[in-house]
mmCIF file of C-alpha atoms in Angstrom:
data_model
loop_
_atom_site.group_PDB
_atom_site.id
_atom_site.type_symbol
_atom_site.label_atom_id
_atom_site.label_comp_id
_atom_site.label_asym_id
_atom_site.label_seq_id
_atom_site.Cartn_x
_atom_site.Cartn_y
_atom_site.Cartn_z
ATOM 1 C CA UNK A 1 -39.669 -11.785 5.133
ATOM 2 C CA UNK A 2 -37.407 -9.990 2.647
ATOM 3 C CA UNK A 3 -33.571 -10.308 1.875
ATOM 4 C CA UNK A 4 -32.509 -6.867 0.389
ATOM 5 C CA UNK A 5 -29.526 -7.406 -2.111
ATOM 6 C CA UNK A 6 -26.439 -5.096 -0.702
ATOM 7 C CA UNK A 7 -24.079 -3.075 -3.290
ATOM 8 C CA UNK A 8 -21.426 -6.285 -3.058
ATOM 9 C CA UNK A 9 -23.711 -8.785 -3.877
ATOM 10 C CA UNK A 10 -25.129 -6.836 -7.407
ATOM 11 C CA UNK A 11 -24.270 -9.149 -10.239
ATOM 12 C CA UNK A 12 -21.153 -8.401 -12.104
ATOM 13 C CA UNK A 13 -23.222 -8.183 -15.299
ATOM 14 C CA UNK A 14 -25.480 -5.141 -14.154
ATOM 15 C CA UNK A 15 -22.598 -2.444 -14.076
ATOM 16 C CA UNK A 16 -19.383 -3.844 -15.746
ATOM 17 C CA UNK A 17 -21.220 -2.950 -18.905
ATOM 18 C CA UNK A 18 -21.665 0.390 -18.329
ATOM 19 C CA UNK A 19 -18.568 1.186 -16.884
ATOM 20 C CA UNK A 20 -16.415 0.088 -19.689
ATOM 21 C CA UNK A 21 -18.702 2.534 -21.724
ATOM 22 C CA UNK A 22 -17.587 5.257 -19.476
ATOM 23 C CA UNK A 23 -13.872 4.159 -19.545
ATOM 24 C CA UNK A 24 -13.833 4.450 -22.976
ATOM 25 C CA UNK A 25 -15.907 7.899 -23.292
ATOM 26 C CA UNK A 26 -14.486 9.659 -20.703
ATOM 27 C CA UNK A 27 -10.852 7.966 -21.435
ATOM 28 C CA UNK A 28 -11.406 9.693 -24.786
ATOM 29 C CA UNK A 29 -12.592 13.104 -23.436
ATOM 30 C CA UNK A 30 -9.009 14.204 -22.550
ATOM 31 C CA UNK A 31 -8.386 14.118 -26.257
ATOM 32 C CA UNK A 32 -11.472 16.380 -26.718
ATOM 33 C CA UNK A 33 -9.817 18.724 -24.459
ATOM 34 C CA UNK A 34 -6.658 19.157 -25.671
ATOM 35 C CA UNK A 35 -7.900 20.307 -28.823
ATOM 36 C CA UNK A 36 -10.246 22.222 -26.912
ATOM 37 C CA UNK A 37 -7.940 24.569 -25.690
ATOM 38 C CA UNK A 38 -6.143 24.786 -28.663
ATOM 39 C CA UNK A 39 -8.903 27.626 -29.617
ATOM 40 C CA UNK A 40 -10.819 27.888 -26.412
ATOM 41 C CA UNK A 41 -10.282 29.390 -23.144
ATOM 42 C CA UNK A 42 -10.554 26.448 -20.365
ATOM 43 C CA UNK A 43 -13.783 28.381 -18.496
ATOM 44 C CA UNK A 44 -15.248 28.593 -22.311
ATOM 45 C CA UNK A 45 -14.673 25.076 -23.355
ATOM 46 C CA UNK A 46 -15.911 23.963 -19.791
ATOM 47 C CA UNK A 47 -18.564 26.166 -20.571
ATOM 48 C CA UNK A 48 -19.531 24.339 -23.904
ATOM 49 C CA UNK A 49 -19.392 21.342 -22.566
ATOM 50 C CA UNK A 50 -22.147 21.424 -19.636
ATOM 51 C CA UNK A 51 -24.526 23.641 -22.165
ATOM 52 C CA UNK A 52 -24.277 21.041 -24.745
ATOM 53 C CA UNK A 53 -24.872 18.056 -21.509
ATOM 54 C CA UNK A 54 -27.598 19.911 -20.402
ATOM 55 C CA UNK A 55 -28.966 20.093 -23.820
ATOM 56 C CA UNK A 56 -28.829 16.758 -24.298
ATOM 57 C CA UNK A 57 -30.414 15.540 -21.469
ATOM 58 C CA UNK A 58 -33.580 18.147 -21.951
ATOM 59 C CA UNK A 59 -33.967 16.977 -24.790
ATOM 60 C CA UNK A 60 -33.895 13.209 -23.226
ATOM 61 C CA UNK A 61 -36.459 14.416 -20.542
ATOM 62 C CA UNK A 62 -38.729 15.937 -23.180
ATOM 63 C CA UNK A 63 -38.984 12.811 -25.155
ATOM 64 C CA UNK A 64 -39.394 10.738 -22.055
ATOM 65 C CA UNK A 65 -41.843 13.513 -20.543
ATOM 66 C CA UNK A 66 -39.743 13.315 -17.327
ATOM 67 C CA UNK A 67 -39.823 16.843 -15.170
ATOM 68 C CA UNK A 68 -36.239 18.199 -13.640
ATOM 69 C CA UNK A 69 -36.209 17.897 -9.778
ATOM 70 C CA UNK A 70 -38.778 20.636 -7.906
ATOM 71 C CA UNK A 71 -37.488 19.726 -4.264
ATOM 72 C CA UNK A 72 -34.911 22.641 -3.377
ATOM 73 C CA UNK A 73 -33.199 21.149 -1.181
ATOM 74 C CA UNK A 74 -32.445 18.683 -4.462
ATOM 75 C CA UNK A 75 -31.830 21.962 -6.398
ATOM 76 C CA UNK A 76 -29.051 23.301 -3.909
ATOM 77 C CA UNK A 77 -26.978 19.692 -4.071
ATOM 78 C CA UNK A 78 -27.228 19.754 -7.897
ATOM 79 C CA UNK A 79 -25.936 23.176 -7.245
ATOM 80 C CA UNK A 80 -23.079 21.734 -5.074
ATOM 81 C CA UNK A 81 -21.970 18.811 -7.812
ATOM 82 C CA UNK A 82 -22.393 21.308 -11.053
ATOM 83 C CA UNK A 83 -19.272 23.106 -9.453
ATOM 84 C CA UNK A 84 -17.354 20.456 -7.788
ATOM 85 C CA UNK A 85 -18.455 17.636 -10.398
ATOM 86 C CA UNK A 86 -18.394 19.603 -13.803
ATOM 87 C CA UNK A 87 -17.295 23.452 -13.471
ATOM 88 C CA UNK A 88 -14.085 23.243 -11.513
ATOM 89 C CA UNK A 89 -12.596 20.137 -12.510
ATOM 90 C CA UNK A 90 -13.375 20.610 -16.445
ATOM 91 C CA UNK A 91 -11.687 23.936 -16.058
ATOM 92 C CA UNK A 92 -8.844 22.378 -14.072
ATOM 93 C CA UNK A 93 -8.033 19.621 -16.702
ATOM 94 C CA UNK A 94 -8.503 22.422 -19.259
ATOM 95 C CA UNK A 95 -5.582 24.548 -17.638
ATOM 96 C CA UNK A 96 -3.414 21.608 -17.173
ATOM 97 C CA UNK A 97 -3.566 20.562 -20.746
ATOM 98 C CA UNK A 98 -2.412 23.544 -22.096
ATOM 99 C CA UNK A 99 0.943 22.342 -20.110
ATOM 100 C CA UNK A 100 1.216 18.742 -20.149
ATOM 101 C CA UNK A 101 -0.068 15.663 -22.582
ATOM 102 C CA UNK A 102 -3.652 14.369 -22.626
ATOM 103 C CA UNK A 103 -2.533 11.052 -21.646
ATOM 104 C CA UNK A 104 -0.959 12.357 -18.648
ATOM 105 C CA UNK A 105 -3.707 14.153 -17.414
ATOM 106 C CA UNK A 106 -5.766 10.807 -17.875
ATOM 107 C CA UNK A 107 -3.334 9.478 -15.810
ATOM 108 C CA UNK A 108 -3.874 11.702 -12.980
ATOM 109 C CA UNK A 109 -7.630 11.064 -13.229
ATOM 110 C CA UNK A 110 -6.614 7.590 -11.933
ATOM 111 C CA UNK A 111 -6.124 9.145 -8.451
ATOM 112 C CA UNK A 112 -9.933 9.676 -7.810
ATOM 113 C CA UNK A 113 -11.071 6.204 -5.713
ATOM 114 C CA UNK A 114 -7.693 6.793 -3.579
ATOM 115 C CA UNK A 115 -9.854 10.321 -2.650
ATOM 116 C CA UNK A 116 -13.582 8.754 -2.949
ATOM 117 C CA UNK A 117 -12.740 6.014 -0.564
ATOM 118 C CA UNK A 118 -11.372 8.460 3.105
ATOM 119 C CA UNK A 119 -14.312 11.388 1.822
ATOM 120 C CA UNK A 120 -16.862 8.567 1.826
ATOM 121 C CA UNK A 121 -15.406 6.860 5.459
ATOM 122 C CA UNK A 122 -14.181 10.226 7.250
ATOM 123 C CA UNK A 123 -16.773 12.896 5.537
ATOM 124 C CA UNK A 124 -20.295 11.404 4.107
ATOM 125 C CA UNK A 125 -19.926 8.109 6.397
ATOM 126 C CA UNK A 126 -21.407 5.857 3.400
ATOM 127 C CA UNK A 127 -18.499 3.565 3.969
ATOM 128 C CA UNK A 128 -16.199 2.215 6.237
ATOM 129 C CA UNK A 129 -12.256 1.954 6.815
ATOM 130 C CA UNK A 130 -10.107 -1.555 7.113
ATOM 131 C CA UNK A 131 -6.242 -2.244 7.113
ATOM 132 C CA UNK A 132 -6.506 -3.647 3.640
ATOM 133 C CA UNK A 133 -8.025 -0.383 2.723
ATOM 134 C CA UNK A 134 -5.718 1.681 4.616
ATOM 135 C CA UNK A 135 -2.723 -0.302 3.004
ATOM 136 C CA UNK A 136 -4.185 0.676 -0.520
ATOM 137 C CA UNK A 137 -3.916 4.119 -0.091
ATOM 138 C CA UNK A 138 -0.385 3.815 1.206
ATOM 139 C CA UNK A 139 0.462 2.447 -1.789
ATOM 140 C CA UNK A 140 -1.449 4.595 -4.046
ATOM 141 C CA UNK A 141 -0.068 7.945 -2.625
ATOM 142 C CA UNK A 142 3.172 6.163 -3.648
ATOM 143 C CA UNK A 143 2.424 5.668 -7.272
ATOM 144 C CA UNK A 144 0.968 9.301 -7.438
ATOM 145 C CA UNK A 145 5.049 10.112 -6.255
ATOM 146 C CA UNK A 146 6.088 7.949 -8.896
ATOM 147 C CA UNK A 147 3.800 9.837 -11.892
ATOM 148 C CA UNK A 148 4.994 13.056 -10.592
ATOM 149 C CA UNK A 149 8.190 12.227 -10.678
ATOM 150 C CA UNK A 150 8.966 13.525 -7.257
ATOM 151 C CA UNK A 151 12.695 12.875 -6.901
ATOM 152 C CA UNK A 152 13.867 15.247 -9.949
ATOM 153 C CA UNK A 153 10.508 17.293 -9.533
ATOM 154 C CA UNK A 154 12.507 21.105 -10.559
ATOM 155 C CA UNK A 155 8.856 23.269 -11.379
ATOM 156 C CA UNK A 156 7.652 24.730 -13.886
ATOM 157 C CA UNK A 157 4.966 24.326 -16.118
ATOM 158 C CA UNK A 158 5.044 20.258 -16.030
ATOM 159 C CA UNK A 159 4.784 20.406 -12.244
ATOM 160 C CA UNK A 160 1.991 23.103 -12.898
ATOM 161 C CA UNK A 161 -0.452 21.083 -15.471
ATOM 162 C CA UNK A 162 0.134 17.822 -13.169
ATOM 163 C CA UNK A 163 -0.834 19.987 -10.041
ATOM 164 C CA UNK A 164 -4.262 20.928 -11.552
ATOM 165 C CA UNK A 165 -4.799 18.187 -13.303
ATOM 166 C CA UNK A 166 -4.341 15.913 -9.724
ATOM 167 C CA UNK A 167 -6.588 19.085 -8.213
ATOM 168 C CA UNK A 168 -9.392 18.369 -10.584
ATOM 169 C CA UNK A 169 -9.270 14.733 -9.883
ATOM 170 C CA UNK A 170 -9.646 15.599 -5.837
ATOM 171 C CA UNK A 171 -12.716 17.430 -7.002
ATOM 172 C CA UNK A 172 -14.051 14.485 -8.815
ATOM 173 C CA UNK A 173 -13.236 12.341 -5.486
ATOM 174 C CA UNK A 174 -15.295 14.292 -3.054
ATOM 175 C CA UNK A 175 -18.167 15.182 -5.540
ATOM 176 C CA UNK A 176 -18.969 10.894 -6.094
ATOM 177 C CA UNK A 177 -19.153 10.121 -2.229
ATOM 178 C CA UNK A 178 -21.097 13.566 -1.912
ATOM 179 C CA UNK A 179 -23.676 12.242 -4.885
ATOM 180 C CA UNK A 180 -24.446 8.787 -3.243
ATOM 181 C CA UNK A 181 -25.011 10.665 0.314
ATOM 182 C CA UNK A 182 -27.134 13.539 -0.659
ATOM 183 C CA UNK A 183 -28.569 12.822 -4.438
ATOM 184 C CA UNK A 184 -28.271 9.008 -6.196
ATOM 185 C CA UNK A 185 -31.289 7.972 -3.149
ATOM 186 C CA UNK A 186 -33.465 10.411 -4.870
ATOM 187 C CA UNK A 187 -36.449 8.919 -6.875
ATOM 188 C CA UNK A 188 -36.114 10.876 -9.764
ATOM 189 C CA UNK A 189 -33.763 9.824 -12.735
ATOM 190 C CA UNK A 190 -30.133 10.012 -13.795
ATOM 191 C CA UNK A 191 -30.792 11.902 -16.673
ATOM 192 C CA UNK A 192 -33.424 14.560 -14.457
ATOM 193 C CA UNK A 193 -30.750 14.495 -11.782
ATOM 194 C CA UNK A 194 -27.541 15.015 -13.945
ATOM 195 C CA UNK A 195 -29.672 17.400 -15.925
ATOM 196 C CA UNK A 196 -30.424 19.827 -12.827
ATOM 197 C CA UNK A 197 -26.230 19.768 -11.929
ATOM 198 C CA UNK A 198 -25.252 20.637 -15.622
ATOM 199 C CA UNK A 199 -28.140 23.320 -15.377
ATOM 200 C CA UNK A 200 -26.464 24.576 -11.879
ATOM 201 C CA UNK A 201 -22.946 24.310 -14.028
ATOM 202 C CA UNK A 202 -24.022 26.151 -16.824
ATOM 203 C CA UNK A 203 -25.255 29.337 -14.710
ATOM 204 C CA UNK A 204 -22.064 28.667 -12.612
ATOM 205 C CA UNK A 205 -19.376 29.171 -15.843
ATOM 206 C CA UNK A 206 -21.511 31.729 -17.583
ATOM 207 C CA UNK A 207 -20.884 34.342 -14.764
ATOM 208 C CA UNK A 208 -17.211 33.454 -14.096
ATOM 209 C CA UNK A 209 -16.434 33.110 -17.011
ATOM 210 C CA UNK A 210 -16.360 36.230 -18.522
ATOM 211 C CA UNK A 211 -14.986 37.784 -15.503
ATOM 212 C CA UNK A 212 -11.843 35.891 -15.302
ATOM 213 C CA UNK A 213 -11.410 35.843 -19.273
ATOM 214 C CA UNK A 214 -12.362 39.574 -19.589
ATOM 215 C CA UNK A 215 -14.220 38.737 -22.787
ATOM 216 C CA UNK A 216 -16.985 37.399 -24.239
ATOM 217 C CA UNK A 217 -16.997 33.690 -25.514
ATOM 218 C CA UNK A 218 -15.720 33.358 -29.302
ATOM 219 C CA UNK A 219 -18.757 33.067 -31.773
ATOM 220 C CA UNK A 220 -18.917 29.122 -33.002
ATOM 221 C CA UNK A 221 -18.387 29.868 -36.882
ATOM 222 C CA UNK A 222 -14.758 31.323 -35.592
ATOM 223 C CA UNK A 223 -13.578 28.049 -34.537
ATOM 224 C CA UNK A 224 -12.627 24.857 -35.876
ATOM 225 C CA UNK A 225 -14.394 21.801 -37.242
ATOM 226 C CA UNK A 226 -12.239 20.039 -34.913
ATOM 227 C CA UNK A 227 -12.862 21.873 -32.019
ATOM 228 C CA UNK A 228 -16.477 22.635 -32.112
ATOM 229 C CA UNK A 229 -16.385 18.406 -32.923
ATOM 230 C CA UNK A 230 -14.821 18.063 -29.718
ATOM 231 C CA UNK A 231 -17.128 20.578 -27.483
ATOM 232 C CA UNK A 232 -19.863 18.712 -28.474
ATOM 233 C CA UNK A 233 -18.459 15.268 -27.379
ATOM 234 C CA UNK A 234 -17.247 16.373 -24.407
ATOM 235 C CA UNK A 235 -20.880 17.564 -24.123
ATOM 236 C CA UNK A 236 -23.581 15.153 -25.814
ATOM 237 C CA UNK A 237 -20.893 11.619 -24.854
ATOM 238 C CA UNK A 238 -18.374 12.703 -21.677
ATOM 239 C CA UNK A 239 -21.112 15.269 -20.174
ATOM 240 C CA UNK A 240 -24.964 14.418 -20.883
ATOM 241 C CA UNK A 241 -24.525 10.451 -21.367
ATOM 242 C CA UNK A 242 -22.050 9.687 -19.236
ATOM 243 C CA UNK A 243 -23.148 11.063 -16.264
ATOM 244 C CA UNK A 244 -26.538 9.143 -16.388
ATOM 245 C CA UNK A 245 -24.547 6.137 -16.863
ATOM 246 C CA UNK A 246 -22.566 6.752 -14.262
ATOM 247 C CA UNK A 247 -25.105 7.755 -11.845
ATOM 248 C CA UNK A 248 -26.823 4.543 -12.182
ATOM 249 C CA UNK A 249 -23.727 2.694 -11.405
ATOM 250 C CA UNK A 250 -23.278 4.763 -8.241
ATOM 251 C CA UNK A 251 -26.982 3.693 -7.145
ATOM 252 C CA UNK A 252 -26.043 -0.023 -8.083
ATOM 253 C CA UNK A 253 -22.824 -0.596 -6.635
ATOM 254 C CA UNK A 254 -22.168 2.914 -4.250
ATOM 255 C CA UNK A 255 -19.494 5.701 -4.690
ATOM 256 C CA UNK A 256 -16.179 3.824 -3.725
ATOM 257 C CA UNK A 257 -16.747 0.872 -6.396
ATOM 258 C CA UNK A 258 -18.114 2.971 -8.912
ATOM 259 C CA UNK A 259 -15.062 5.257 -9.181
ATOM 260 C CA UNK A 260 -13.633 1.924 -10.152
ATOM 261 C CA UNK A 261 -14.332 3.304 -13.983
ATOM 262 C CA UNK A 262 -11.308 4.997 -13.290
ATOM 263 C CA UNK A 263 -8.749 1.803 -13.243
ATOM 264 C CA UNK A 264 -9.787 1.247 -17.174
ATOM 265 C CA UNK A 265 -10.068 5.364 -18.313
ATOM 266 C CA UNK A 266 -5.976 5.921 -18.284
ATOM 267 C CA UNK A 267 -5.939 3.004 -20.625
ATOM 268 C CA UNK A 268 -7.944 4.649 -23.317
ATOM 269 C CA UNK A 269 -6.532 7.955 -22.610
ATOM 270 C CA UNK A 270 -2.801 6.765 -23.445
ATOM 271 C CA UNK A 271 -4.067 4.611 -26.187
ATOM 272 C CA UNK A 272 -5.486 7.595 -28.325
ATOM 273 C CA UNK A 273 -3.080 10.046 -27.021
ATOM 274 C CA UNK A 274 -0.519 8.012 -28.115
ATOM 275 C CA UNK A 275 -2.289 7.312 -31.786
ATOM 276 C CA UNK A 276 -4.211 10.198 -32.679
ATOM 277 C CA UNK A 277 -1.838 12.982 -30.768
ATOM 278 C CA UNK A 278 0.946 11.271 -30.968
ATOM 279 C CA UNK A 279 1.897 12.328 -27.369
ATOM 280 C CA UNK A 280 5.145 10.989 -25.758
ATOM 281 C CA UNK A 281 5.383 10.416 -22.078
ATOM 282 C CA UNK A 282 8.667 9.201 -19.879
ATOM 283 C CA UNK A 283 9.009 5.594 -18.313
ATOM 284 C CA UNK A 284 8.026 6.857 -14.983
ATOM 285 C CA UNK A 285 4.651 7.905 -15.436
ATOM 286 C CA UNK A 286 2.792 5.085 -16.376
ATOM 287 C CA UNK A 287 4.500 2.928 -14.323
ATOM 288 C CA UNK A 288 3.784 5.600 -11.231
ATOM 289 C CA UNK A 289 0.003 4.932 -12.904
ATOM 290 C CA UNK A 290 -0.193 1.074 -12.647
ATOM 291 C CA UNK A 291 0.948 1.596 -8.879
ATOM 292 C CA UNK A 292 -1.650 4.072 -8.422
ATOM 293 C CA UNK A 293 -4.102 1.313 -9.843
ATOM 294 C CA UNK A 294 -2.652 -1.437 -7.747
ATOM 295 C CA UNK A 295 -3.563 0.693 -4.579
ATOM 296 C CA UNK A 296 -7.040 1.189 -5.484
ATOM 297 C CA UNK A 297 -6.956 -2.419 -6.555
ATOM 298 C CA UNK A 298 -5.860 -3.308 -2.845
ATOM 299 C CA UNK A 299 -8.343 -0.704 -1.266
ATOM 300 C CA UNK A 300 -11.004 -2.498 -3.013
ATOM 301 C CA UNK A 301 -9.999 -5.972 -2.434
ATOM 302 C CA UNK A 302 -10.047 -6.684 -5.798
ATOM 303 C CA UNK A 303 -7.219 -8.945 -5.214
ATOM 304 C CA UNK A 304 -8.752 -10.925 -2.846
ATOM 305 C CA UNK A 305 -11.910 -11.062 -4.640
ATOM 306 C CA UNK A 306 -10.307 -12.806 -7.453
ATOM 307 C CA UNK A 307 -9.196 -15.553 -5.264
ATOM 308 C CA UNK A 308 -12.548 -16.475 -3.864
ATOM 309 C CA UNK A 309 -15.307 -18.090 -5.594
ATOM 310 C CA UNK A 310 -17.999 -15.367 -6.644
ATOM 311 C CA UNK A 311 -21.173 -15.163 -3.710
ATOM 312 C CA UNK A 312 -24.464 -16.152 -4.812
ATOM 313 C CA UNK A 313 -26.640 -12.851 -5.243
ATOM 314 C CA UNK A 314 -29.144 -12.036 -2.813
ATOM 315 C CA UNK A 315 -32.950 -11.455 -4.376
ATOM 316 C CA UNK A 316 -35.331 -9.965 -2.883
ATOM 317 C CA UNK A 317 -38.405 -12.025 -1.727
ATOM 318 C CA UNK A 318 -41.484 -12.113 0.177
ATOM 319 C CA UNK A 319 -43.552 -14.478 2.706
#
């Protein structure tokens, strides 16, 4: 007889870990891209980014002696998340940062469970709906009113930046649901599997790119210390690390609780805007943000959760 241990019942200790590691990194990253594109077209500092992943991870693989997928089918999903998990929304934040404040755009990325959780019920069918969860994303699509600042909204290149930077964070909420239905059940890896989607990525921005810039990518010795610093954090720490980490979370606890990470990342992106940028943002926003993060919270039922007593975890035994 065997007991198999469901995502809810994984002890808290397995994956809280790891996703404060990817708060902070990819909290950070949107500091990495605003001085990005200080020298960088977006496409070309997405591009960076998932060729110095990739590189990372091969060179993970090669130590470990692990091979990259060779099912097709495997190949033509990787294909699917390079562009919806890496190529689009890197070159959406990338755009809106040239018009709004990092911190603001981490801000944004806050909306991505309220978009995981209906893709994963209505779309992928990994999950299911409730009222509570329903009642969450009432109340999130409220706070995302709130950030934008809806009642004075006039245009212009605010309303712009927020628009793709909330665009890029839709991407990143179908792509997660779309991983734990059609990828994380592989047997291969995190780092083979998030290698093979930065691969697909890298192919992906290396043809668009030049066509919609027109030119060729600027050589590296023509940039800045800072900005060739921050290309390869974004890649080696936001791309090639993070991703593993985070696609071991999504086989641990599914898609919906994983894109929890993104409760904790506005925190660190405000904190070193705020410091190292010295951004300034109005009242509205992060109060719009800790609505947003109350309606995930309720989706969840984190709330509720806190008020029982924790479940004993299921292990997995034989007779």
């Amino acid at each position: 007889m065997s007991t198999e241990t469901t995502t809810d019942q994984v002890p808290l200790q397995a994956w809280l870990p790891t996703m404060l590691a990817l708060a902070a990194i990819w909290g950070c990253s949107f500091l990495f891209i605003s001085v990005g594109v200080r020298e960088l077209h977006p496409l070309y500092l997405a591009l960076g980014r998932v060729i110095a992943g990739a590189t990372v991870l091969l060179v993970i693989l090669a130590i470990k002696r692990e091979p990259l997928p060779r099912d097709p089918r495997l190949w033509m999903h990787s294909f699917v998340v390079g562009a919806a998990g890496s190529a689009i929304p890197w070159t959406l934040f990338g755009f809106g940062e040239e018009r709004i404040p990092s911190l603001l755009a981490g801000i944004w990325n806050g909306i991505t469970p309220l978009i995981v959780l209906p893709m994963a019920v209505l779309v992928f069918r990994t999950e299911t709906f409730s009222a509570q969860r329903v009642a969450g994303l009432v109340v999130g699509f409220g706070g995302m009113l709130v950030v934008l600042g809806a009642w004075h909204v006039d245009g212009g290149a605010d309303l712009l930046g927020q628009a793709l930077c909330m665009l890029a964070a839709v991407s990143y909420g179908v792509v997660i649901p779309y991983q734990k239905r059609f990828v994380a059940g592989s047997s291969l890896s995190g780092t083979a599997l998030s290698a093979s989607m930065f691969l697909c990525a890298t192919v992906q921005l290396a043809i668009v790119a030049p066509i919609v810039t027109g030119q060729a990518p600027p050589a590296p010795w023509s940039l800045s210390i800072e900005v060739i610093a921050s290309v390869l954090a974004l890649g080696a720490l936001g791309s090639g690390l993070a991703f593993v980490l985070s696609m071991r979370n999504i086989r641990l606890i599914g898609a919906s609780r994983a894109s929890m990470v993104t409760y904790l990342m506005p925190v660190f992106s405000i904190l070193v805007g705020v410091i190292v940028l010295h951004e300034h943002i109005t009242w509205y926003q992060p109060v719009g943000g800790l609505v947003v993060l109350l309606g995930v919270a309720v989706s969840q039922g984190l709330l509720a959760s806190l008020r029982r007593k924790p479940a004993v975890v299921a292990t997995a035994t034989t007779g």
